[in-house]
mmCIF file of C-alpha atoms and ligand atoms in Angstrom:
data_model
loop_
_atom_site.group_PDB
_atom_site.id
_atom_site.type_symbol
_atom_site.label_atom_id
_atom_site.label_comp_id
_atom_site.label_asym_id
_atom_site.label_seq_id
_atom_site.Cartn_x
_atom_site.Cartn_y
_atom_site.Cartn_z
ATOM 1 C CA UNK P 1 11.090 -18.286 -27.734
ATOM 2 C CA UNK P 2 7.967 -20.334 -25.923
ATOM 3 C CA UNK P 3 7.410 -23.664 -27.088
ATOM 4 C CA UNK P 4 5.689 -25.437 -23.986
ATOM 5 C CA UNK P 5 2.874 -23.807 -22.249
ATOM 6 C CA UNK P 6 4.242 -21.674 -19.449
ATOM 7 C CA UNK P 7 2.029 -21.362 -16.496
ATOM 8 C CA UNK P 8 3.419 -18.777 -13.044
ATOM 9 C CA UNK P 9 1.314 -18.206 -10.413
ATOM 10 C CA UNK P 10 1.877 -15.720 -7.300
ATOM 11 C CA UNK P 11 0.708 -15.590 -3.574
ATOM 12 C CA UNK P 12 -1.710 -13.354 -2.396
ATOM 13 C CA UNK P 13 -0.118 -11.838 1.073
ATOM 14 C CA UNK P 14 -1.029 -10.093 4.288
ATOM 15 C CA UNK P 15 0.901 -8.065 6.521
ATOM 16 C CA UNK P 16 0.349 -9.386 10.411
ATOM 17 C CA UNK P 17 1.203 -6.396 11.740
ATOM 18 C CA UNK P 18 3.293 -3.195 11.265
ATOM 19 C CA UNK P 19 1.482 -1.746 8.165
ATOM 20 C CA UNK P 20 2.270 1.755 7.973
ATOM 21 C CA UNK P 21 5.030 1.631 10.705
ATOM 22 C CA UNK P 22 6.968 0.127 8.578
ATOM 23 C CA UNK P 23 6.947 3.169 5.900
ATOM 24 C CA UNK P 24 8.440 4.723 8.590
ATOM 25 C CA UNK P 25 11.547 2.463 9.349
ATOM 26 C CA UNK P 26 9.659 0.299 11.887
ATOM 27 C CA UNK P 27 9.228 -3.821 11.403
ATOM 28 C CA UNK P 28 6.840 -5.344 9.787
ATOM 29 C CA UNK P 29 5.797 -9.063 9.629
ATOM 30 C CA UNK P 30 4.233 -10.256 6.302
ATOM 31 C CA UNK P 31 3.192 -13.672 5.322
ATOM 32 C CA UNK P 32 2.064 -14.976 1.889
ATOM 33 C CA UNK P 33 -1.206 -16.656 2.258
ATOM 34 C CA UNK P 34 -2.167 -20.876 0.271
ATOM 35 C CA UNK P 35 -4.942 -18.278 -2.431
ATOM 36 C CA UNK P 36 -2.848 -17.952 -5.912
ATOM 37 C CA UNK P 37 -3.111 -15.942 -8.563
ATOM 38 C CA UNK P 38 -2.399 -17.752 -12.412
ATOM 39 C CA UNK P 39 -1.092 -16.831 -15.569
ATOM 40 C CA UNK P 40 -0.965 -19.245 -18.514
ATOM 41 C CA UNK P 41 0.765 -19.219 -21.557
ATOM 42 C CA UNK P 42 0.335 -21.304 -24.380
ATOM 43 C CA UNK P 43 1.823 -21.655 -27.873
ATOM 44 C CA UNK P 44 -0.261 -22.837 -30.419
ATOM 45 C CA UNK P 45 0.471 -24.801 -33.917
ATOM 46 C CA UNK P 46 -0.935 -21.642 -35.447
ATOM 47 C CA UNK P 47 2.179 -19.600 -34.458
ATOM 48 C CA UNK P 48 -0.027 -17.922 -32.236
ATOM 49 C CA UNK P 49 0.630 -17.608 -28.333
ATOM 50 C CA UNK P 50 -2.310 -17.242 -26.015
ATOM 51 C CA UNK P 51 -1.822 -15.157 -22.732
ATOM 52 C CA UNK P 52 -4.658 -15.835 -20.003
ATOM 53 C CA UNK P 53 -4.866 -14.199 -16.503
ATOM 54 C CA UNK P 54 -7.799 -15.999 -15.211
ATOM 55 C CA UNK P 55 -8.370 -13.648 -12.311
ATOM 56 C CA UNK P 56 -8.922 -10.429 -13.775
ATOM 57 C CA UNK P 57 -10.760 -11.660 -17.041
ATOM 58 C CA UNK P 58 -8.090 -11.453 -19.388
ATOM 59 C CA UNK P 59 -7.381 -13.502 -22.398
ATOM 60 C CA UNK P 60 -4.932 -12.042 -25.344
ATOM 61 C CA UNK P 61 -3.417 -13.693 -28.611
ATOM 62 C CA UNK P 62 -0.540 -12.609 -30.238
ATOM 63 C CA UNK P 63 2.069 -14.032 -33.265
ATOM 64 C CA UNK P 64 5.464 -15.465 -31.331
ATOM 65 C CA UNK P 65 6.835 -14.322 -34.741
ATOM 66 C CA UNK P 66 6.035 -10.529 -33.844
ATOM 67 C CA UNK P 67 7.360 -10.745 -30.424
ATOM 68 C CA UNK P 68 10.733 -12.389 -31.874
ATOM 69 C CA UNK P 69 11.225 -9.738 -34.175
ATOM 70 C CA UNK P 70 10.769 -7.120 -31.464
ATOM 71 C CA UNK P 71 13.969 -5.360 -30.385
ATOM 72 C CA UNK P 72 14.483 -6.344 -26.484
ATOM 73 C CA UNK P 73 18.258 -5.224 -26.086
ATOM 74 C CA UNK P 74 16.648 -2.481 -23.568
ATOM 75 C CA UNK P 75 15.908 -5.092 -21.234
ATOM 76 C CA UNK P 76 19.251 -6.506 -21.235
ATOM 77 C CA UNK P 77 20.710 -3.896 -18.982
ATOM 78 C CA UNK P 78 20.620 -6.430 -16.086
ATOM 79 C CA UNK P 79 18.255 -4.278 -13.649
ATOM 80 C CA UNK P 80 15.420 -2.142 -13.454
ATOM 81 C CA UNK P 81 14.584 0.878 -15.208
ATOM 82 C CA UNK P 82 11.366 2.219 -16.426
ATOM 83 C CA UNK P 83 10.854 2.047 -19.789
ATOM 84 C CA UNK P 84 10.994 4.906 -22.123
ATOM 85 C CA UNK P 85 8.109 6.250 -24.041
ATOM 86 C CA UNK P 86 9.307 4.918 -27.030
ATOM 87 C CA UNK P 87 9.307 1.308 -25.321
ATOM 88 C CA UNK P 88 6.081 1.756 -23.807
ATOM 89 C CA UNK P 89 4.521 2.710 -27.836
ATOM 90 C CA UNK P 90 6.623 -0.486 -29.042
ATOM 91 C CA UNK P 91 5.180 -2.656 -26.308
ATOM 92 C CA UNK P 92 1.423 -1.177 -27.441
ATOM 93 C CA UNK P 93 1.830 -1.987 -30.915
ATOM 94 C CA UNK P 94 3.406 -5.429 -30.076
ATOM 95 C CA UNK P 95 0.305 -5.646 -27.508
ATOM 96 C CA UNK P 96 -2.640 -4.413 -30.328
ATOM 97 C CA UNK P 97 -4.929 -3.918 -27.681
ATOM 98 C CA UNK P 98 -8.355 -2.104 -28.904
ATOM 99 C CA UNK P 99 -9.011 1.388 -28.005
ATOM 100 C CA UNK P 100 -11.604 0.677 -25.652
ATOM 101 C CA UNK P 101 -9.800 -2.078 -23.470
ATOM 102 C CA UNK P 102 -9.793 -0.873 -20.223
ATOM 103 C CA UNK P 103 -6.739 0.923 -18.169
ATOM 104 C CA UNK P 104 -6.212 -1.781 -15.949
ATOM 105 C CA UNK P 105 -6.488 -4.470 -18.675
ATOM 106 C CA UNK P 106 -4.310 -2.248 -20.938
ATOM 107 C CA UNK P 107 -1.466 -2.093 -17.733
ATOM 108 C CA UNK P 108 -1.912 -5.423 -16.873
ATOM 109 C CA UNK P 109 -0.671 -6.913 -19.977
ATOM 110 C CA UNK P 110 1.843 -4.393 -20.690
ATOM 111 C CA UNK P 111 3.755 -5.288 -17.574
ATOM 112 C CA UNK P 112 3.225 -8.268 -18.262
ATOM 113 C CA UNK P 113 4.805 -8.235 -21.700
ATOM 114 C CA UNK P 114 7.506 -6.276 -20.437
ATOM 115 C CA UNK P 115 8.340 -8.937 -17.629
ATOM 116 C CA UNK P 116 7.694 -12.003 -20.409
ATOM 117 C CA UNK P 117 10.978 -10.340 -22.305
ATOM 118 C CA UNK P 118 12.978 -9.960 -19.885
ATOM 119 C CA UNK P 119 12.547 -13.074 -17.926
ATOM 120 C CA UNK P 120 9.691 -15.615 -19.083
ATOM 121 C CA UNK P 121 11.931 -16.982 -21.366
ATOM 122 C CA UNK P 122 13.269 -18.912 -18.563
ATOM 123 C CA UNK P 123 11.890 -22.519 -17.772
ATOM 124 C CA UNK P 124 13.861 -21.845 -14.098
ATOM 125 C CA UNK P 125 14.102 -18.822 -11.744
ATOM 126 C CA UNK P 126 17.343 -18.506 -10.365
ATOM 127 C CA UNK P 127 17.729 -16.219 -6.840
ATOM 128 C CA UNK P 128 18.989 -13.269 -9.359
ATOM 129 C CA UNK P 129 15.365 -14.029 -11.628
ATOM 130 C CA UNK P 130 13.648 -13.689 -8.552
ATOM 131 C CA UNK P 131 15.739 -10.365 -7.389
ATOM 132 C CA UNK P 132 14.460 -9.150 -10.436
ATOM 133 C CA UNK P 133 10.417 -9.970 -10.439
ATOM 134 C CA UNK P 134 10.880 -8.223 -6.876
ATOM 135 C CA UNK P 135 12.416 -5.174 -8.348
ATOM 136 C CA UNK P 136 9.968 -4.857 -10.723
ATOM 137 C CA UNK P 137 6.968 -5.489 -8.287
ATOM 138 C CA UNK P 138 8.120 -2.431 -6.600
ATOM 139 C CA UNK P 139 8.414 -0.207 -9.454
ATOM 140 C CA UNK P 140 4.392 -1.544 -9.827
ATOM 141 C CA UNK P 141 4.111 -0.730 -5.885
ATOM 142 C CA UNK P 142 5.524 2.715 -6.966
ATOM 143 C CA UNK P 143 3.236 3.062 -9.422
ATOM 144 C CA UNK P 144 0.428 2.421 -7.181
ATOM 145 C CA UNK P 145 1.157 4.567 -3.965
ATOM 146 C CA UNK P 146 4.645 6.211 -4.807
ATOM 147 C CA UNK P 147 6.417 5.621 -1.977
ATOM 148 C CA UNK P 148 6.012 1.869 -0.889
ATOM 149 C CA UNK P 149 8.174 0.705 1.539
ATOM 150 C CA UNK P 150 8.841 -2.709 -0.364
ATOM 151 C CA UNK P 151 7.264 -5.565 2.089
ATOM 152 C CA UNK P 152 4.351 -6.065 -0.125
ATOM 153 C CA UNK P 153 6.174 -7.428 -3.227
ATOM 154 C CA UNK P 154 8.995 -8.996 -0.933
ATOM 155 C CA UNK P 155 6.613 -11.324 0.103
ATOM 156 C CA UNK P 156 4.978 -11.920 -3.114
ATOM 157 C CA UNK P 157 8.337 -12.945 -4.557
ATOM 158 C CA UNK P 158 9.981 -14.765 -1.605
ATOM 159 C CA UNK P 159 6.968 -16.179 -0.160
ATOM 160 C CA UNK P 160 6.928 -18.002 3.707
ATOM 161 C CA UNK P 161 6.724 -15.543 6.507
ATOM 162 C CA UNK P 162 8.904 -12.454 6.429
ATOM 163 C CA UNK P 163 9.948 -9.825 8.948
ATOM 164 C CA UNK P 164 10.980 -6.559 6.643
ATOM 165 C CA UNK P 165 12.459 -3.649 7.906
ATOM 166 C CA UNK P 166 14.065 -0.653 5.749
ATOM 167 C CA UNK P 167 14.776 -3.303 2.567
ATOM 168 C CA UNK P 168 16.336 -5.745 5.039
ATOM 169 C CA UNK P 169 14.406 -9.118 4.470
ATOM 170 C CA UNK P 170 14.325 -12.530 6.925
ATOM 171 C CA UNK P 171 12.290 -14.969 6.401
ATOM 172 C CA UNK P 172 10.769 -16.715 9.668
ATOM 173 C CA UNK P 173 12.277 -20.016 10.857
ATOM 174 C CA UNK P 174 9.525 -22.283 10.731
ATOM 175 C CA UNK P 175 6.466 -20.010 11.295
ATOM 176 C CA UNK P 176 3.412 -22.088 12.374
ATOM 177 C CA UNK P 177 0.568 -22.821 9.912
ATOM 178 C CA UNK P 178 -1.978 -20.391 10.740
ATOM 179 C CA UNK P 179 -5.135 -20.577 9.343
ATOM 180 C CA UNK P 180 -6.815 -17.441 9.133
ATOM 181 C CA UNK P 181 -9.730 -15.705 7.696
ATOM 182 C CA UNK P 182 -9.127 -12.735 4.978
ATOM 183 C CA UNK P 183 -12.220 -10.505 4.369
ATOM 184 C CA UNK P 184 -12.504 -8.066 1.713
ATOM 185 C CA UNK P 185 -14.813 -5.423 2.694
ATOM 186 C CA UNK P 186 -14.814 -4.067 -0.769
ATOM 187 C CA UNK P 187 -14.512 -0.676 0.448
ATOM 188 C CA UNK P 188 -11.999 1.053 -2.489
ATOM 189 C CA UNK P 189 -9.110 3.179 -0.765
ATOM 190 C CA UNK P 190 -5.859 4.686 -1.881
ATOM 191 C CA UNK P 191 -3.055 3.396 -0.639
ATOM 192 C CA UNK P 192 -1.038 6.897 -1.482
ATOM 193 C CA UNK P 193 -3.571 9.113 0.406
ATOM 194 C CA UNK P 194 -3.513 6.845 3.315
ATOM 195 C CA UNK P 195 -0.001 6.546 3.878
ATOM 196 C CA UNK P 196 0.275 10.597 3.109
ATOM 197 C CA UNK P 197 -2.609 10.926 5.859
ATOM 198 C CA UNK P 198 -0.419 9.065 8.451
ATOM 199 C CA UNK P 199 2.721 11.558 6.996
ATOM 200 C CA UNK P 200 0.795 14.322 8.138
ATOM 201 C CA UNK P 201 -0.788 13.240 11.170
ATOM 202 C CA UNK P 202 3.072 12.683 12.613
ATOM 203 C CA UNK P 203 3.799 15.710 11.541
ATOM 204 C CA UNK P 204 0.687 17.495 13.277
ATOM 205 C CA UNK P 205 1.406 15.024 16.374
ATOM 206 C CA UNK P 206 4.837 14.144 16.956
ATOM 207 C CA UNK P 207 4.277 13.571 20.435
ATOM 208 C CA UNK P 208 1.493 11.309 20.097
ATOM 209 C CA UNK P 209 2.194 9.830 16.632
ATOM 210 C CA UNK P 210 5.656 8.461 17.212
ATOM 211 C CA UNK P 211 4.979 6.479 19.809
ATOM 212 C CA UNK P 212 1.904 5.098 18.192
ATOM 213 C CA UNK P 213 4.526 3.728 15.635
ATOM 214 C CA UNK P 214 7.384 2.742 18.096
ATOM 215 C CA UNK P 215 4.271 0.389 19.821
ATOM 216 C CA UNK P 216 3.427 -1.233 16.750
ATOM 217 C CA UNK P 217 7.210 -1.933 16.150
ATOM 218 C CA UNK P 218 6.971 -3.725 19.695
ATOM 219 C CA UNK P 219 3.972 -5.542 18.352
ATOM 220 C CA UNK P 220 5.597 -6.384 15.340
ATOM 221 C CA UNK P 221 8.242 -7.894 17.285
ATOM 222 C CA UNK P 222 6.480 -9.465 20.006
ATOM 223 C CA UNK P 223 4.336 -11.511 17.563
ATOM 224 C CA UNK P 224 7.454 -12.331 15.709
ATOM 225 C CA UNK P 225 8.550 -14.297 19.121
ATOM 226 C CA UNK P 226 5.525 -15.935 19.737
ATOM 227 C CA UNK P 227 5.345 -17.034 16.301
ATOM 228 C CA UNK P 228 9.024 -18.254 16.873
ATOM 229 C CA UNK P 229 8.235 -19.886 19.971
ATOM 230 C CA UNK P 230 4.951 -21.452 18.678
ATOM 231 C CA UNK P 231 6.868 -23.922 16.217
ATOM 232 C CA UNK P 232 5.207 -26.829 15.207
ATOM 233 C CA UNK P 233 2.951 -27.783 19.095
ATOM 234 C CA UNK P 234 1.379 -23.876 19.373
ATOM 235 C CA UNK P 235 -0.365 -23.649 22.959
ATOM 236 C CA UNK P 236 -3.332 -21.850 23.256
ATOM 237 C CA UNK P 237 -1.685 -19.451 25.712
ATOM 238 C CA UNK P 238 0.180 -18.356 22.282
ATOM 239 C CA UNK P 239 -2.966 -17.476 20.750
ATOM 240 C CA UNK P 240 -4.346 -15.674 23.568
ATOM 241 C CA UNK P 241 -1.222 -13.504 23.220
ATOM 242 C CA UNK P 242 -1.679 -13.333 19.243
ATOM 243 C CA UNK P 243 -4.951 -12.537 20.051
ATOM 244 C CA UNK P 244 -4.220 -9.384 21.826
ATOM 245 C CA UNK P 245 -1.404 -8.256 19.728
ATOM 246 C CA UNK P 246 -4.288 -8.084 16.768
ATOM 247 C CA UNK P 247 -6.520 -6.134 19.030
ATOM 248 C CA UNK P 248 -3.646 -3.708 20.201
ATOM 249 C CA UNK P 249 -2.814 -3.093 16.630
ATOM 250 C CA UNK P 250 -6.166 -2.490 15.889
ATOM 251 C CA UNK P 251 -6.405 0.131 17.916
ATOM 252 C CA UNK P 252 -3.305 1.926 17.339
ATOM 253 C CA UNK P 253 -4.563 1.725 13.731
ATOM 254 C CA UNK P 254 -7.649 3.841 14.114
ATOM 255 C CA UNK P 255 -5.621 6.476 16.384
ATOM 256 C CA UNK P 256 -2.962 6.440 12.749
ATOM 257 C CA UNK P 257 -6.557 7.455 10.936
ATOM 258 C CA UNK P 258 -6.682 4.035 8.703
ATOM 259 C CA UNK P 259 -9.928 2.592 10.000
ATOM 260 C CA UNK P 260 -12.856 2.482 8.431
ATOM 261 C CA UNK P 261 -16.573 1.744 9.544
ATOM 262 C CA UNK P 262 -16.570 -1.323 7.410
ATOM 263 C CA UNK P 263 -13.443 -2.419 9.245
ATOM 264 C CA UNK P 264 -14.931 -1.864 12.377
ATOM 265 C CA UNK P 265 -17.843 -3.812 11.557
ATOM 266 C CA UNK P 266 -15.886 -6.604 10.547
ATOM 267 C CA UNK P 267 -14.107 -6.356 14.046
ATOM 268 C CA UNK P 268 -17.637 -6.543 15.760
ATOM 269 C CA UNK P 269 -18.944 -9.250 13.917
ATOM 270 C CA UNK P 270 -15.923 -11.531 13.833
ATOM 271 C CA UNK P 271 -15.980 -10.595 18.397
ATOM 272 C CA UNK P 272 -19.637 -11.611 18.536
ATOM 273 C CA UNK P 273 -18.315 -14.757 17.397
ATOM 274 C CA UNK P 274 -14.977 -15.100 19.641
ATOM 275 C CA UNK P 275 -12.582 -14.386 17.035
ATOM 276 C CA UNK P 276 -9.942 -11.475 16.727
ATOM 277 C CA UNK P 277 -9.330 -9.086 13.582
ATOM 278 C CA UNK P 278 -7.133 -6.364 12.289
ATOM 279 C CA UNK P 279 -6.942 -4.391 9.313
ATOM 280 C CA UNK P 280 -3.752 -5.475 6.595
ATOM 281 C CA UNK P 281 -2.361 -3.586 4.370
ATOM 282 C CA UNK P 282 -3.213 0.377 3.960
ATOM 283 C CA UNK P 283 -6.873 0.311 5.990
ATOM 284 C CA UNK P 284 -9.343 2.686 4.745
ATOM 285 C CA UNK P 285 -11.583 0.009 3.956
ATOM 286 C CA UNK P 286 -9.511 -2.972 1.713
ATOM 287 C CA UNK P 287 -9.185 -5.995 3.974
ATOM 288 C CA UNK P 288 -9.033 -6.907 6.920
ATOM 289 C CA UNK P 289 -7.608 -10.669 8.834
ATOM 290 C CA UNK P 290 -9.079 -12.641 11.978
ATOM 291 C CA UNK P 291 -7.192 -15.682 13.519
ATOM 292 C CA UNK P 292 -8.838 -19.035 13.788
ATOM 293 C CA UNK P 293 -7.357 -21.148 16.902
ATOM 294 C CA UNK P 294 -7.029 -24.778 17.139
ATOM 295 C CA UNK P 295 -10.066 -26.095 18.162
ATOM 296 C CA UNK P 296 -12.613 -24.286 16.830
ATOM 297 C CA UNK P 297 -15.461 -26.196 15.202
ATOM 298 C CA UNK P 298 -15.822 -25.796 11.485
ATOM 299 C CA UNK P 299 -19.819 -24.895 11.883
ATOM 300 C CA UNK P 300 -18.592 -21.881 13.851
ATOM 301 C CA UNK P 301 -15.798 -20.713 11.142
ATOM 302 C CA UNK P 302 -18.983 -21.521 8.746
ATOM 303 C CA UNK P 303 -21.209 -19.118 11.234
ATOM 304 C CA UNK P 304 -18.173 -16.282 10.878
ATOM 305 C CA UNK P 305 -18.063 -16.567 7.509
ATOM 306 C CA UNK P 306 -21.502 -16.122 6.698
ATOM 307 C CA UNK P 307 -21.954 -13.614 8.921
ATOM 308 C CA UNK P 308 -18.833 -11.285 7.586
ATOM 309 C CA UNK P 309 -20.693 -12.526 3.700
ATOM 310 C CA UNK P 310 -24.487 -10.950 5.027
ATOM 311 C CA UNK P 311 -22.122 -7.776 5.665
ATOM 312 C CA UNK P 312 -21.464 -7.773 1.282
ATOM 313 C CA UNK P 313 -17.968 -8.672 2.088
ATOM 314 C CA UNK P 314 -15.995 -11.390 0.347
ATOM 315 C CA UNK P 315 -14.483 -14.148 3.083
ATOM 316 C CA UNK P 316 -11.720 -16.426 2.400
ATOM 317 C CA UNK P 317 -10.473 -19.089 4.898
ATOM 318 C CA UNK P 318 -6.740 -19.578 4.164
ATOM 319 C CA UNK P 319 -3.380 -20.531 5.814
ATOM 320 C CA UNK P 320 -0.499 -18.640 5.906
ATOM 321 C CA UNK P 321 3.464 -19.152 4.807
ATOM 322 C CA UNK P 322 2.678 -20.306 1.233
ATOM 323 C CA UNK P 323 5.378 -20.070 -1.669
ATOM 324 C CA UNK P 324 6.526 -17.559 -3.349
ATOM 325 C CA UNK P 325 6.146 -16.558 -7.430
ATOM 326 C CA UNK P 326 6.532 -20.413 -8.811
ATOM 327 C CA UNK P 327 6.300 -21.593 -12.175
ATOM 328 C CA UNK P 328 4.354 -24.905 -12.849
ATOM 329 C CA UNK P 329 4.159 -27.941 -15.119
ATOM 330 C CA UNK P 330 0.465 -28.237 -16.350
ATOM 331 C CA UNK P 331 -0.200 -30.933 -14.711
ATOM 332 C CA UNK P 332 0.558 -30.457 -11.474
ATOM 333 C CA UNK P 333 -1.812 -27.799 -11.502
ATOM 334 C CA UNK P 334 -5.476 -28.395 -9.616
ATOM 335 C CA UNK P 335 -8.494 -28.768 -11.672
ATOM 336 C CA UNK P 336 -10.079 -25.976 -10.356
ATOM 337 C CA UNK P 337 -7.197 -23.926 -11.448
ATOM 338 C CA UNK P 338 -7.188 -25.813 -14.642
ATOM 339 C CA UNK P 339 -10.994 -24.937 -15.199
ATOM 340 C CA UNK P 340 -10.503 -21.448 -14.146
ATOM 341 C CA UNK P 341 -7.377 -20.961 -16.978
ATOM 342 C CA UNK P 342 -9.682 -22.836 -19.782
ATOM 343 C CA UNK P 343 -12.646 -21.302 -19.007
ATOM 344 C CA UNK P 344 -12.247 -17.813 -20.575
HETATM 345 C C1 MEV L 1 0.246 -1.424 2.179
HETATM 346 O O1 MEV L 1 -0.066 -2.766 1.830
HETATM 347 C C2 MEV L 1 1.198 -1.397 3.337
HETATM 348 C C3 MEV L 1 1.624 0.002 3.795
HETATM 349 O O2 MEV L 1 2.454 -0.176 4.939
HETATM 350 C C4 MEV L 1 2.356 0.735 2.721
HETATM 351 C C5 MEV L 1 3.745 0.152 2.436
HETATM 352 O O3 MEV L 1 4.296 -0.586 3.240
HETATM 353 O O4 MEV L 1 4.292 0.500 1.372
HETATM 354 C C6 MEV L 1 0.422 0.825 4.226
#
């Protein structure tokens, strides 16, 4: 089944703009961002094979012997269905995870497991592999907030920068290396009540709703010709104009009832220091992005970043349009990444 140690990793992602429109059939531009997430897994001499998923604290052992022996003809159907109850018991026994492991540890390596069957016995992802990771990302988006609109995991999987609109994917013809900041304000939201609170305030406000959303579709689109335009010599004219697209959507955001103090704080402190920021993603707290232009000394990104840190938020400095779900050979794999996997 696994005889060399397998190690995937995945993108994190941000949407530039048209969160929330795009639920609605509007565009949306998403980019996957250079921060990774791992997974290891290695086969011991023991007959033992050691799962690790350094970022959430997980490390679990099981016997390759059990897992060959397991009946995986279910996942052979060639797409995506949820599993039955009687799979999901299988997969727990298979899994033996105590009593008192917690729910997200307990989901976490259940998908996993499920995934592992059905396609980690490949060495290779082939476009129809990849197809499938994405399908089954969105039946975890589903899980999550019920009715995703499927940019999220598109990224994930295809990685670069992507404009999505109603399941129709294209990926960004040489989209300029951003570099931007991602701040976690560490706020917890739910996705689902968010995107059921914008449901109901177009409902309530057709009038003034609708065109909220048909503006961030312009956005959406606007930025997706600057960014086309910007190719590999941006001008700073092209930020300027990036630069106000982030504050429009901003805006429009808070009238859609998805800000958040914290996000507004973010917004003041990143101005005070001449940047521009958004929300990504559902708002309600979560994360939010600023742009960093050419030109800008490090000392001041420094200054930003400490700033947005004396607010208790986690700050990142990243670029954008990195690849999508990869597998690795161990050693092409950073030593931090390499201390991260060993050290749990
Ligand atoms: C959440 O990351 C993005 C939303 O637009 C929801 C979705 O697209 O499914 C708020």
């Amino acid at each position: 089944m696994l005889s060399e140690v397998l190690l995937v990793s995945a993108p994190g992602k941000v949407i530039l703009h048209g969160e929330h429109a795009v639920v609605h059939g509007k565009v949306a531009l998403a980019v996957a961002l250079n921060l990774r997430t791992f997974l290891r897994l290695q086969p011991h001499s023991s007959g033992k094979v050691d799962l690790t998923l350094p970022n959430i604290g997980i490390k679990r052992a099981w016997d390759v012997a059990r897992l060959q022996l397991l009946d995986t003809s279910f996942l052979e159907q060639g797409d995506v269905t949820a599993p039955t109850p009687e799979q999901v018991e299988k997969l727990k026994e298979v899994a033996g995870l105590p009593d008192d492991c917690a729910v997200t540890e307990r989901l976490a390596v259940l998908a996993f497991l499920y995934l592992y069957l059905s396609i980690f016995r490949k060495q290779r992802w082939t476009k129809e592999d990849l197809e499938l990771i994405n399908k089954w990302a969105f039946q975890g988006e589903r899980v999550i907030h019920g009715n995703p609109s499927g940019v999220d995991n598109a990224v994930s999987t295809w990685g670069g920068a992507l404009r999505y609109q109603q399941g129709k994917i294209s990926s960004l013809k040489r989209p300029p290396a951003l570099q931007i900041l991602l701040t976690n304000t560490k706020v917890p939201r739910s996705t689902k009540a968010l995107v059921a609170g914008v449901r109901n305030r177009l409902l309530k406000f057709p009038e003034i709703v609708a065109p909220l959303l048909t503006s961030i579709d312009a956005i959406s689109l606007e930025c997706e010709r600057v960014l086309g335009e910007m190719g590999e010599a941006p001008a700073l004219e092209q930020y300027v104009v990036l630069e106000e697209l982030i504050d429009m959507n901003q805006h429009h955001l808070n009238a859609l009832g998805v800000g958040h103090i914290s996000l507004d704080q973010l917004c003041q402190v990143t101005r005070a220091h001449g940047l521009h920021s958004k929300l990504t993603g559902a708002g309600g707290g979560g994360c939010g992005i600023t742009l960093l232009k050419p030109g800008l000394e490090q000392p001041e990104v420094e200054a930003t970043k400490q700033a947005l840190t004396s607010c208790g938020f986690d700050c990142w400095e990243t670029s954008i349009g990195a690849p999508g779900v990869s597998i690795h050979s161990a050693t092409s794999l950073d030593s931090r990444v390499r201390q991260a996997l060993d050290g749990l």
